[in-house]
């Protein structure tokens, strides 16, 4: 399946952008996407001859919203490759990614060419492939996204779509979004976080993406009357796939240009969305704001993914919102979803806090030891996955592919780098990243387990446990803690409380009570950097 084959054209509402006060139907979105495809199909566009030679690689530097969504759909359905990048990157980061991608063009907001020294434009001008700079903006008069293409070096205008008649699909175009992309065509290249060395490039085909989209639709029984509030960034696989799954199920999406805790409840009241998916950090932030009584029970479910959700937060979410919370497990290499708990009354295996559920749809999951042999239930090992949603391998990185992929019973499996086990009912329980496991004097300790206990304290808002160098034990345990608003807690008090709840060798040696914990743009905390954050690296 290709992306265009899953998105039907109709008069039903597809997309709502609160900041622009836009509400677009699938037909209107289709017109916008078709017009943007003329970047590659218009005979006088600078891309008209390049597109026939290869798949073009296009990077975007856009916030969440219509511009990014339409760019994604136009680029991929036209048979080209998109890499959405975080607009907050520095110039050196932009330059590195653009060069590594061998980018043909970058898509930026309007008037970016007037700022030649900005991070994005200056990085593009310094890139060896000399990518074109494409500015896009919404034309309210024509209800389309217009674009202007600029020369990479001189920033001289080469083509402006405003001067031409709008490109619109014919009435005979059919009931699906037009496009020429094939199932095996690469649709997107994403970078891994790169916490260890250079970031790896992950190619995802149309079939990878659509397989995962269908798994998400089936897992949560998504319907055309569902409305999804998309608050995860669309330069991340989590945000992209919950958006695309909603569109493929003919539901609608509300997409603010950024997450705002103060606007969440007003948007819930105004737009009546039925579900949202987010990282635990966002759930915790929302819990700090009291839900208006009249909105309790309005959501059909809440989905949590991308990092571990403390059981205490799970319970508080369900109590506050009056709806089930379902935890899931996903990653870039799997086109997002791998496992998920079932929503109530669907599936034989009931959901359980502290687990990420069962393999869903076409995904296969096994637990292996260091010799790639399968382990039994309740035995902890590395999580390995297989399925049509899983990437075929990293680009231009033979060493990483050799280390990460192996064949088992005629299938290609990917080693996730996560430790986990299946419980007796087949649910996956994650124990943390292999590289994050704390080795204290030979005792292997899961930081996720410590987080679960610490976060259950009534005054703890969020926490992160981590290992740090120790002369005596090799590694010891540290923990950063943020208290709930209006409460206070000391290191001594928390250590005393933990003594009856954790074995002595699992007790954090150092506890830091702080105002906030450093996070990635997607709300994740990097445990392996925490010892540096708290100044522990230099002490040993």
Short mmCIF file of C-alpha atoms in Angstrom, two decimals:
data_model
loop_
_atom_site.label_atom_id
_atom_site.label_comp_id
_atom_site.label_asym_id
_atom_site.label_seq_id
_atom_site.Cartn_x
_atom_site.Cartn_y
_atom_site.Cartn_z
CA UNK A 1 0.00 0.00 0.00
CA UNK A 2 1.10 3.57 -0.67
CA UNK A 3 0.06 6.61 1.33
CA UNK A 4 -2.21 7.99 -1.38
CA UNK A 5 -4.13 4.70 -1.56
CA UNK A 6 -5.21 5.01 2.10
CA UNK A 7 -6.46 8.60 2.13
CA UNK A 8 -9.92 9.01 0.63
CA UNK A 9 -11.25 12.28 -0.78
CA UNK A 10 -14.59 13.40 0.67
CA UNK A 11 -16.45 16.38 2.03
CA UNK A 12 -15.82 15.26 5.62
CA UNK A 13 -13.68 17.42 7.90
CA UNK A 14 -10.04 16.34 7.78
CA UNK A 15 -7.94 19.02 9.44
CA UNK A 16 -8.46 21.82 11.95
CA UNK A 17 -5.68 24.35 12.62
CA UNK A 18 -6.73 26.47 15.64
CA UNK A 19 -4.17 29.28 15.21
CA UNK A 20 -5.28 29.91 11.61
CA UNK A 21 -8.95 29.24 12.34
CA UNK A 22 -8.87 26.78 9.43
CA UNK A 23 -11.19 23.82 9.05
CA UNK A 24 -10.51 21.85 5.87
CA UNK A 25 -12.35 18.91 4.34
CA UNK A 26 -10.56 15.98 2.74
CA UNK A 27 -11.43 17.45 -0.68
CA UNK A 28 -9.94 20.82 0.25
CA UNK A 29 -6.82 19.17 1.67
CA UNK A 30 -6.55 17.11 -1.51
CA UNK A 31 -6.66 20.28 -3.63
CA UNK A 32 -3.89 21.81 -1.54
CA UNK A 33 -1.72 18.71 -1.81
CA UNK A 34 -2.30 18.41 -5.57
CA UNK A 35 -1.31 22.05 -6.08
CA UNK A 36 1.88 21.53 -4.05
CA UNK A 37 2.74 18.51 -6.19
CA UNK A 38 3.19 20.96 -9.07
CA UNK A 39 6.56 21.79 -7.49
CA UNK A 40 7.69 18.58 -9.17
CA UNK A 41 5.29 18.34 -12.14
CA UNK A 42 5.09 21.89 -13.52
CA UNK A 43 7.23 22.01 -16.71
CA UNK A 44 8.70 25.40 -15.79
CA UNK A 45 9.58 24.41 -12.24
CA UNK A 46 13.33 23.94 -11.61
CA UNK A 47 12.47 20.41 -10.43
CA UNK A 48 10.71 19.23 -13.59
CA UNK A 49 13.81 17.51 -15.03
CA UNK A 50 15.44 16.51 -11.73
CA UNK A 51 12.39 14.53 -10.66
CA UNK A 52 12.68 12.16 -13.60
CA UNK A 53 16.22 11.20 -12.63
CA UNK A 54 15.75 10.04 -9.04
CA UNK A 55 13.71 10.38 -5.89
CA UNK A 56 14.25 13.93 -4.72
CA UNK A 57 15.20 14.44 -1.08
CA UNK A 58 13.36 17.34 0.50
CA UNK A 59 13.92 18.60 4.05
CA UNK A 60 11.35 20.70 5.87
CA UNK A 61 11.85 23.28 8.61
CA UNK A 62 8.27 23.96 9.60
CA UNK A 63 6.21 23.94 12.80
CA UNK A 64 3.15 21.71 13.17
CA UNK A 65 0.34 22.88 10.92
CA UNK A 66 -1.12 22.81 7.43
CA UNK A 67 2.17 23.71 5.73
CA UNK A 68 4.03 20.72 7.16
CA UNK A 69 1.15 18.25 6.73
CA UNK A 70 0.50 19.24 3.10
CA UNK A 71 4.24 19.25 2.32
CA UNK A 72 4.56 15.74 3.73
CA UNK A 73 1.66 14.44 1.65
CA UNK A 74 2.68 16.25 -1.54
CA UNK A 75 6.31 15.16 -1.40
CA UNK A 76 5.66 11.52 -0.56
CA UNK A 77 2.70 10.90 -2.89
CA UNK A 78 4.69 12.46 -5.75
CA UNK A 79 7.25 9.71 -5.23
CA UNK A 80 9.87 11.79 -3.45
CA UNK A 81 11.44 11.61 0.01
CA UNK A 82 10.82 13.93 2.95
CA UNK A 83 12.88 14.54 6.07
CA UNK A 84 11.04 16.78 8.53
CA UNK A 85 13.60 18.43 10.81
CA UNK A 86 13.21 20.24 14.10
CA UNK A 87 12.96 24.00 13.37
CA UNK A 88 14.85 24.70 16.60
CA UNK A 89 18.10 23.11 15.40
CA UNK A 90 21.22 25.28 15.28
CA UNK A 91 22.94 26.24 12.04
CA UNK A 92 25.62 23.57 12.50
CA UNK A 93 22.97 20.91 13.12
CA UNK A 94 21.00 21.97 10.04
CA UNK A 95 24.14 21.98 7.91
CA UNK A 96 25.14 18.52 9.11
CA UNK A 97 21.75 16.97 8.40
CA UNK A 98 21.36 18.65 4.99
CA UNK A 99 24.81 17.52 3.91
CA UNK A 100 24.30 13.97 5.19
CA UNK A 101 20.98 13.74 3.34
CA UNK A 102 22.40 15.19 0.10
CA UNK A 103 19.31 17.36 0.11
CA UNK A 104 17.78 18.66 -3.14
CA UNK A 105 15.59 21.30 -1.51
CA UNK A 106 14.51 22.74 1.82
CA UNK A 107 11.00 23.97 2.56
CA UNK A 108 10.78 26.95 4.89
CA UNK A 109 8.21 29.57 5.98
CA UNK A 110 7.52 32.62 3.83
CA UNK A 111 10.08 35.45 3.78
CA UNK A 112 12.89 33.22 5.00
CA UNK A 113 15.00 34.34 2.00
CA UNK A 114 15.05 37.84 3.49
CA UNK A 115 17.08 36.43 6.37
CA UNK A 116 20.13 34.96 4.59
CA UNK A 117 22.02 34.68 7.88
CA UNK A 118 19.30 32.66 9.62
CA UNK A 119 20.17 29.14 10.77
CA UNK A 120 18.17 27.41 8.04
CA UNK A 121 19.01 29.54 5.01
CA UNK A 122 22.70 29.92 5.85
CA UNK A 123 22.96 26.15 6.37
CA UNK A 124 21.27 25.50 3.01
CA UNK A 125 23.62 27.89 1.22
CA UNK A 126 26.62 26.09 2.71
CA UNK A 127 25.40 22.59 1.76
CA UNK A 128 27.47 20.95 -1.04
CA UNK A 129 24.37 19.80 -2.97
CA UNK A 130 23.19 23.43 -3.19
CA UNK A 131 19.53 22.69 -2.36
CA UNK A 132 16.81 25.00 -3.62
CA UNK A 133 15.00 27.03 -0.96
CA UNK A 134 11.21 26.73 -1.21
CA UNK A 135 8.97 29.07 0.75
CA UNK A 136 5.32 28.14 1.26
CA UNK A 137 2.36 30.05 2.68
CA UNK A 138 -1.42 29.85 2.79
CA UNK A 139 -3.27 31.87 0.15
CA UNK A 140 -6.64 32.69 1.72
CA UNK A 141 -8.07 34.00 -1.57
CA UNK A 142 -7.50 30.70 -3.41
CA UNK A 143 -7.61 28.42 -0.33
CA UNK A 144 -4.30 26.90 -1.41
CA UNK A 145 -0.69 26.78 -0.29
CA UNK A 146 1.43 28.84 -2.65
CA UNK A 147 5.17 28.44 -3.04
CA UNK A 148 8.20 30.29 -4.35
CA UNK A 149 11.46 28.59 -5.32
CA UNK A 150 14.77 30.39 -4.73
CA UNK A 151 18.28 29.72 -5.99
CA UNK A 152 20.40 28.20 -3.24
CA UNK A 153 23.36 30.56 -3.52
CA UNK A 154 21.99 33.86 -4.78
CA UNK A 155 18.49 33.48 -3.27
CA UNK A 156 17.13 34.87 -6.54
CA UNK A 157 13.52 33.89 -7.23
CA UNK A 158 13.26 31.14 -9.85
CA UNK A 159 9.52 30.44 -9.81
CA UNK A 160 6.43 31.68 -7.96
CA UNK A 161 3.24 29.61 -8.13
CA UNK A 162 1.06 32.70 -7.67
CA UNK A 163 1.66 33.77 -11.28
CA UNK A 164 0.19 30.55 -12.70
CA UNK A 165 -3.29 29.13 -12.76
CA UNK A 166 -3.89 26.94 -9.73
CA UNK A 167 -3.25 23.23 -10.26
CA UNK A 168 -6.36 21.33 -9.21
CA UNK A 169 -7.26 17.65 -9.62
CA UNK A 170 -9.79 16.77 -12.29
CA UNK A 171 -13.21 15.42 -11.39
CA UNK A 172 -12.10 12.08 -12.81
CA UNK A 173 -9.18 11.90 -10.38
CA UNK A 174 -10.96 9.31 -8.23
CA UNK A 175 -11.77 9.00 -4.56
CA UNK A 176 -8.20 8.76 -3.30
CA UNK A 177 -5.42 11.30 -3.06
CA UNK A 178 -3.55 11.38 -6.41
CA UNK A 179 0.04 10.22 -6.54
CA UNK A 180 2.60 8.07 -8.33
CA UNK A 181 4.51 6.61 -5.37
CA UNK A 182 4.90 2.84 -5.15
CA UNK A 183 4.76 0.56 -2.13
CA UNK A 184 8.51 0.01 -2.03
CA UNK A 185 9.45 3.65 -2.61
CA UNK A 186 11.14 5.37 0.30
CA UNK A 187 8.71 7.96 1.66
CA UNK A 188 10.74 9.39 4.49
CA UNK A 189 14.21 9.42 6.01
CA UNK A 190 14.39 10.16 9.72
CA UNK A 191 17.44 10.49 11.94
CA UNK A 192 17.79 8.59 15.17
CA UNK A 193 18.51 10.70 18.22
CA UNK A 194 22.22 10.05 17.88
CA UNK A 195 22.97 10.00 21.61
CA UNK A 196 25.96 7.79 20.87
CA UNK A 197 28.02 9.21 18.03
CA UNK A 198 26.64 10.26 14.66
CA UNK A 199 22.89 9.97 14.12
CA UNK A 200 21.78 7.10 11.88
CA UNK A 201 19.51 7.59 8.85
CA UNK A 202 16.34 5.47 8.94
CA UNK A 203 14.57 5.02 5.58
CA UNK A 204 10.86 4.20 5.77
CA UNK A 205 8.94 3.08 2.70
CA UNK A 206 5.30 3.67 1.91
CA UNK A 207 4.64 0.05 2.88
CA UNK A 208 6.45 0.49 6.20
CA UNK A 209 4.35 3.54 7.06
CA UNK A 210 1.00 2.23 5.87
CA UNK A 211 1.50 -1.10 7.67
CA UNK A 212 2.01 0.73 10.94
CA UNK A 213 -0.90 3.08 10.22
CA UNK A 214 -3.23 0.11 9.75
CA UNK A 215 -1.95 -1.47 12.97
CA UNK A 216 -2.75 1.75 14.86
CA UNK A 217 -6.23 1.95 13.32
CA UNK A 218 -7.03 -1.64 14.27
CA UNK A 219 -5.55 -1.40 17.77
CA UNK A 220 -7.70 1.55 18.82
CA UNK A 221 -10.68 0.83 16.58
CA UNK A 222 -10.33 4.27 15.00
CA UNK A 223 -13.51 5.41 13.25
CA UNK A 224 -14.51 8.27 10.98
CA UNK A 225 -16.21 9.97 13.92
CA UNK A 226 -13.00 10.03 15.98
CA UNK A 227 -11.10 13.29 16.28
CA UNK A 228 -7.43 13.27 17.27
CA UNK A 229 -5.65 16.15 19.01
CA UNK A 230 -2.10 16.05 17.62
CA UNK A 231 0.32 17.64 20.06
CA UNK A 232 3.45 15.62 19.36
CA UNK A 233 5.84 17.31 16.92
CA UNK A 234 5.43 16.19 13.32
CA UNK A 235 9.19 15.95 12.81
CA UNK A 236 8.96 12.85 15.04
CA UNK A 237 7.52 9.47 14.00
CA UNK A 238 5.08 9.44 16.96
CA UNK A 239 3.29 12.60 15.88
CA UNK A 240 3.35 11.75 12.19
CA UNK A 241 1.87 8.29 12.52
CA UNK A 242 -1.00 9.16 14.84
CA UNK A 243 -1.84 11.95 12.39
CA UNK A 244 -1.67 9.70 9.32
CA UNK A 245 -3.62 6.89 10.99
CA UNK A 246 -6.40 9.35 11.77
CA UNK A 247 -6.52 10.54 8.15
CA UNK A 248 -6.45 6.97 6.83
CA UNK A 249 -9.46 6.12 9.03
CA UNK A 250 -11.37 9.16 7.69
CA UNK A 251 -11.31 10.74 11.12
CA UNK A 252 -10.33 14.34 11.73
CA UNK A 253 -7.32 15.93 13.38
CA UNK A 254 -6.86 19.12 15.38
CA UNK A 255 -3.27 20.31 14.97
CA UNK A 256 -2.09 23.31 17.01
CA UNK A 257 1.32 24.63 15.95
CA UNK A 258 2.75 23.68 19.34
CA UNK A 259 1.69 22.09 22.60
CA UNK A 260 0.19 24.57 25.06
CA UNK A 261 -1.08 23.29 28.39
CA UNK A 262 -3.19 26.42 28.83
CA UNK A 263 -5.01 25.80 25.52
CA UNK A 264 -5.60 22.06 25.88
CA UNK A 265 -8.88 22.27 27.80
CA UNK A 266 -10.26 25.22 25.77
CA UNK A 267 -9.50 23.25 22.60
CA UNK A 268 -11.14 20.15 24.06
CA UNK A 269 -14.25 22.20 24.79
CA UNK A 270 -14.29 23.88 21.36
CA UNK A 271 -13.23 21.06 19.05
CA UNK A 272 -14.55 18.00 20.94
CA UNK A 273 -11.65 15.71 20.12
CA UNK A 274 -11.99 12.10 21.27
CA UNK A 275 -8.37 11.06 21.89
CA UNK A 276 -4.78 12.19 21.98
CA UNK A 277 -1.38 10.51 22.13
CA UNK A 278 1.62 11.93 23.98
CA UNK A 279 4.73 11.23 26.00
CA UNK A 280 4.43 10.97 29.81
CA UNK A 281 5.87 14.46 30.29
CA UNK A 282 2.87 16.01 28.55
CA UNK A 283 0.40 13.90 30.55
CA UNK A 284 2.08 15.08 33.75
CA UNK A 285 1.89 18.73 32.66
CA UNK A 286 -1.83 18.37 31.92
CA UNK A 287 -2.48 16.81 35.32
CA UNK A 288 -1.11 19.97 36.93
CA UNK A 289 -4.08 21.85 35.46
CA UNK A 290 -7.46 20.88 36.85
CA UNK A 291 -9.82 19.42 34.24
CA UNK A 292 -13.16 21.29 34.12
CA UNK A 293 -15.86 18.98 35.49
CA UNK A 294 -18.02 19.23 32.37
CA UNK A 295 -15.16 17.83 30.24
CA UNK A 296 -14.59 14.68 32.30
CA UNK A 297 -15.45 11.59 30.28
CA UNK A 298 -15.36 13.39 26.93
CA UNK A 299 -12.30 11.52 25.65
CA UNK A 300 -12.71 7.96 24.37
CA UNK A 301 -9.15 7.07 25.40
CA UNK A 302 -5.70 8.51 26.08
CA UNK A 303 -2.61 6.94 24.52
CA UNK A 304 0.85 7.12 26.07
CA UNK A 305 3.97 6.21 24.13
CA UNK A 306 7.69 6.90 23.52
CA UNK A 307 8.80 6.48 27.15
CA UNK A 308 7.71 4.73 30.33
CA UNK A 309 4.53 5.97 32.04
CA UNK A 310 4.74 5.73 35.85
CA UNK A 311 1.82 3.68 37.28
CA UNK A 312 0.90 6.57 39.59
CA UNK A 313 0.48 8.88 36.59
CA UNK A 314 -1.52 6.17 34.80
CA UNK A 315 -4.01 6.00 37.68
CA UNK A 316 -4.25 9.78 38.07
CA UNK A 317 -4.88 10.24 34.34
CA UNK A 318 -7.75 7.75 34.34
CA UNK A 319 -9.27 9.25 37.46
CA UNK A 320 -8.99 12.84 36.23
CA UNK A 321 -10.14 12.37 32.64
CA UNK A 322 -12.64 9.58 33.23
CA UNK A 323 -11.41 7.46 30.32
CA UNK A 324 -9.04 4.52 29.79
CA UNK A 325 -5.32 5.06 29.35
CA UNK A 326 -3.50 2.72 26.97
CA UNK A 327 0.28 2.44 26.97
CA UNK A 328 2.10 1.62 23.75
CA UNK A 329 5.66 1.00 22.60
CA UNK A 330 7.12 2.43 19.43
CA UNK A 331 10.29 3.55 17.70
CA UNK A 332 11.47 5.17 14.50
CA UNK A 333 12.83 1.93 13.02
CA UNK A 334 9.37 0.33 13.35
CA UNK A 335 7.50 3.24 11.73
CA UNK A 336 6.30 3.91 15.28
CA UNK A 337 3.99 1.31 16.88
CA UNK A 338 5.27 -2.10 17.99
CA UNK A 339 3.01 -3.12 20.88
CA UNK A 340 0.06 -1.63 22.70
CA UNK A 341 -2.38 -2.43 25.44
CA UNK A 342 -5.89 -3.06 24.19
CA UNK A 343 -8.67 -0.58 24.78
CA UNK A 344 -11.35 -1.95 27.15
CA UNK A 345 -13.69 -4.63 25.78
CA UNK A 346 -11.46 -5.29 22.76
CA UNK A 347 -9.01 -8.17 22.57
CA UNK A 348 -8.43 -11.15 24.83
CA UNK A 349 -5.59 -9.57 26.83
CA UNK A 350 -6.69 -6.80 29.16
CA UNK A 351 -4.59 -3.68 29.61
CA UNK A 352 -2.30 -3.41 32.58
CA UNK A 353 -0.41 -0.41 33.97
CA UNK A 354 3.35 -0.74 33.79
CA UNK A 355 3.23 -2.81 30.60
CA UNK A 356 3.20 -1.75 26.95
CA UNK A 357 0.74 -4.43 25.91
CA UNK A 358 0.94 -7.04 23.20
CA UNK A 359 2.26 -7.10 19.62
CA UNK A 360 -0.44 -5.58 17.45
CA UNK A 361 -1.41 -6.40 13.88
CA UNK A 362 1.45 -7.54 11.66
CA UNK A 363 4.23 -7.02 14.22
CA UNK A 364 6.17 -9.95 15.70
CA UNK A 365 8.14 -9.53 18.93
CA UNK A 366 10.58 -11.93 20.56
CA UNK A 367 12.88 -11.71 23.59
CA UNK A 368 16.44 -12.90 22.95
CA UNK A 369 19.64 -13.44 24.90
CA UNK A 370 23.12 -12.31 23.83
CA UNK A 371 23.36 -15.35 21.53
CA UNK A 372 20.10 -14.47 19.71
CA UNK A 373 18.26 -17.43 21.27
CA UNK A 374 14.60 -16.93 22.24
CA UNK A 375 13.83 -16.64 25.95
CA UNK A 376 10.68 -17.82 27.73
CA UNK A 377 8.03 -15.71 29.44
CA UNK A 378 9.22 -13.78 32.50
CA UNK A 379 12.84 -14.01 31.34
CA UNK A 380 14.50 -10.67 30.69
CA UNK A 381 16.40 -10.14 27.46
CA UNK A 382 16.65 -7.86 24.47
CA UNK A 383 13.46 -7.01 22.57
CA UNK A 384 13.67 -7.90 18.87
CA UNK A 385 10.98 -7.11 16.29
CA UNK A 386 9.96 -8.09 12.79
CA UNK A 387 7.19 -7.08 10.42
CA UNK A 388 6.33 -5.07 7.31
CA UNK A 389 6.51 -1.88 9.37
CA UNK A 390 10.20 -2.37 10.21
CA UNK A 391 12.86 -0.56 8.19
CA UNK A 392 15.06 -2.66 5.93
CA UNK A 393 18.18 -1.11 7.44
CA UNK A 394 20.08 2.09 8.08
CA UNK A 395 21.35 4.02 5.08
CA UNK A 396 25.10 4.00 4.44
CA UNK A 397 25.87 2.25 7.71
CA UNK A 398 26.88 -1.36 7.21
CA UNK A 399 28.32 -1.70 10.70
CA UNK A 400 25.08 -0.60 12.40
CA UNK A 401 23.06 -2.93 10.16
CA UNK A 402 25.30 -5.87 10.99
CA UNK A 403 24.95 -5.17 14.71
CA UNK A 404 21.20 -4.47 14.66
CA UNK A 405 19.66 -7.05 12.31
CA UNK A 406 19.64 -10.85 12.26
CA UNK A 407 17.66 -13.63 10.60
CA UNK A 408 15.53 -16.05 12.58
CA UNK A 409 13.25 -18.72 11.12
CA UNK A 410 13.38 -17.07 7.72
CA UNK A 411 12.49 -13.61 9.01
CA UNK A 412 14.60 -10.49 9.44
CA UNK A 413 14.56 -9.16 13.01
CA UNK A 414 15.71 -5.84 14.40
CA UNK A 415 17.41 -5.64 17.80
CA UNK A 416 15.81 -2.68 19.53
CA UNK A 417 18.40 -2.13 22.24
CA UNK A 418 15.61 -2.34 24.84
CA UNK A 419 15.50 -4.85 27.67
CA UNK A 420 12.16 -6.46 28.40
CA UNK A 421 10.17 -9.59 29.08
CA UNK A 422 6.73 -11.01 28.42
CA UNK A 423 4.55 -11.53 31.48
CA UNK A 424 2.47 -14.70 31.86
CA UNK A 425 -0.37 -13.22 29.81
CA UNK A 426 1.85 -12.11 26.94
CA UNK A 427 2.20 -8.42 27.74
CA UNK A 428 5.55 -6.80 27.12
CA UNK A 429 7.22 -5.24 30.17
CA UNK A 430 10.12 -2.92 29.36
CA UNK A 431 13.08 -2.74 31.72
CA UNK A 432 14.97 0.10 30.06
CA UNK A 433 17.60 0.59 27.41
CA UNK A 434 20.46 -1.90 27.56
CA UNK A 435 22.94 0.98 27.63
CA UNK A 436 21.01 2.62 30.49
CA UNK A 437 20.99 -0.39 32.82
CA UNK A 438 22.95 0.48 35.96
CA UNK A 439 25.73 -1.97 36.87
CA UNK A 440 26.35 -1.43 40.58
CA UNK A 441 29.08 -3.78 41.72
CA UNK A 442 27.78 -6.51 39.41
CA UNK A 443 24.11 -5.99 40.26
CA UNK A 444 22.15 -5.07 37.10
CA UNK A 445 19.49 -2.53 38.07
CA UNK A 446 16.68 -1.20 35.90
CA UNK A 447 16.25 2.59 36.22
CA UNK A 448 12.65 2.18 35.03
CA UNK A 449 11.90 0.12 38.15
CA UNK A 450 13.33 2.82 40.40
CA UNK A 451 11.38 5.52 38.54
CA UNK A 452 8.17 3.58 39.12
CA UNK A 453 8.69 3.51 42.88
CA UNK A 454 9.92 7.10 43.28
CA UNK A 455 7.09 8.50 41.15
CA UNK A 456 4.51 6.82 43.40
CA UNK A 457 5.37 9.26 46.21
CA UNK A 458 2.48 11.65 46.65
CA UNK A 459 4.70 14.73 46.33
CA UNK A 460 6.67 13.64 43.24
CA UNK A 461 5.63 15.13 39.90
CA UNK A 462 8.28 13.40 37.77
CA UNK A 463 11.65 11.77 38.18
CA UNK A 464 14.50 10.14 36.30
CA UNK A 465 16.95 7.59 37.69
CA UNK A 466 20.38 7.09 36.16
CA UNK A 467 23.80 5.60 36.70
CA UNK A 468 26.91 7.62 37.41
CA UNK A 469 30.59 6.64 37.81
CA UNK A 470 31.59 5.38 41.26
CA UNK A 471 35.07 4.35 42.42
CA UNK A 472 33.83 1.60 44.71
CA UNK A 473 30.99 0.04 42.69
CA UNK A 474 31.85 1.09 39.16
CA UNK A 475 28.42 2.71 38.94
CA UNK A 476 26.01 4.04 41.52
CA UNK A 477 22.44 5.32 41.36
CA UNK A 478 21.35 8.92 41.09
CA UNK A 479 17.84 10.30 40.79
CA UNK A 480 16.54 13.70 39.70
CA UNK A 481 13.15 14.64 41.17
CA UNK A 482 10.64 17.41 40.50
CA UNK A 483 8.03 18.00 43.21
CA UNK A 484 4.38 18.71 42.58
CA UNK A 485 3.30 22.33 42.72
CA UNK A 486 2.82 23.57 46.28
CA UNK A 487 4.78 20.70 47.85
CA UNK A 488 8.35 20.25 49.02
CA UNK A 489 10.55 17.26 49.70
CA UNK A 490 14.12 16.83 50.89
CA UNK A 491 16.68 14.25 49.84
CA UNK A 492 16.69 12.84 53.38
CA UNK A 493 12.90 12.50 53.51
CA UNK A 494 12.72 10.74 50.15
CA UNK A 495 15.56 8.36 50.98
CA UNK A 496 13.82 7.40 54.23
CA UNK A 497 10.56 6.78 52.38
CA UNK A 498 12.30 4.60 49.78
CA UNK A 499 13.99 2.33 52.33
CA UNK A 500 10.84 0.25 52.81
CA UNK A 501 10.08 0.13 49.09
CA UNK A 502 13.39 -0.70 47.40
CA UNK A 503 16.08 -3.26 48.15
CA UNK A 504 19.11 -1.62 49.73
CA UNK A 505 21.29 -2.05 46.62
CA UNK A 506 18.63 -0.27 44.52
CA UNK A 507 18.40 2.82 46.73
CA UNK A 508 19.61 6.01 45.00
CA UNK A 509 22.85 7.22 46.56
CA UNK A 510 22.28 10.77 45.36
CA UNK A 511 18.91 12.49 44.97
CA UNK A 512 18.55 15.93 43.39
CA UNK A 513 15.39 17.94 44.03
CA UNK A 514 15.13 20.34 41.07
CA UNK A 515 12.64 22.71 39.43
CA UNK A 516 12.70 20.86 36.10
CA UNK A 517 14.48 18.04 34.30
CA UNK A 518 16.15 18.52 30.90
CA UNK A 519 14.26 16.89 28.03
CA UNK A 520 14.55 16.37 24.29
CA UNK A 521 12.24 18.23 21.86
CA UNK A 522 9.84 15.28 22.05
CA UNK A 523 9.72 15.25 25.84
CA UNK A 524 12.10 12.37 26.46
CA UNK A 525 14.80 12.36 29.12
CA UNK A 526 18.25 11.05 28.22
CA UNK A 527 19.37 9.02 31.24
CA UNK A 528 22.89 8.64 29.92
CA UNK A 529 23.45 12.39 30.03
CA UNK A 530 22.02 12.93 33.50
CA UNK A 531 25.30 12.27 35.30
CA UNK A 532 26.78 15.14 33.28
CA UNK A 533 23.77 17.35 33.97
CA UNK A 534 24.23 16.91 37.71
CA UNK A 535 28.00 17.29 37.53
CA UNK A 536 28.84 13.72 38.51
CA UNK A 537 31.12 12.78 35.60
CA UNK A 538 34.05 14.89 36.77
CA UNK A 539 33.99 13.64 40.35
CA UNK A 540 35.36 10.18 39.59
#
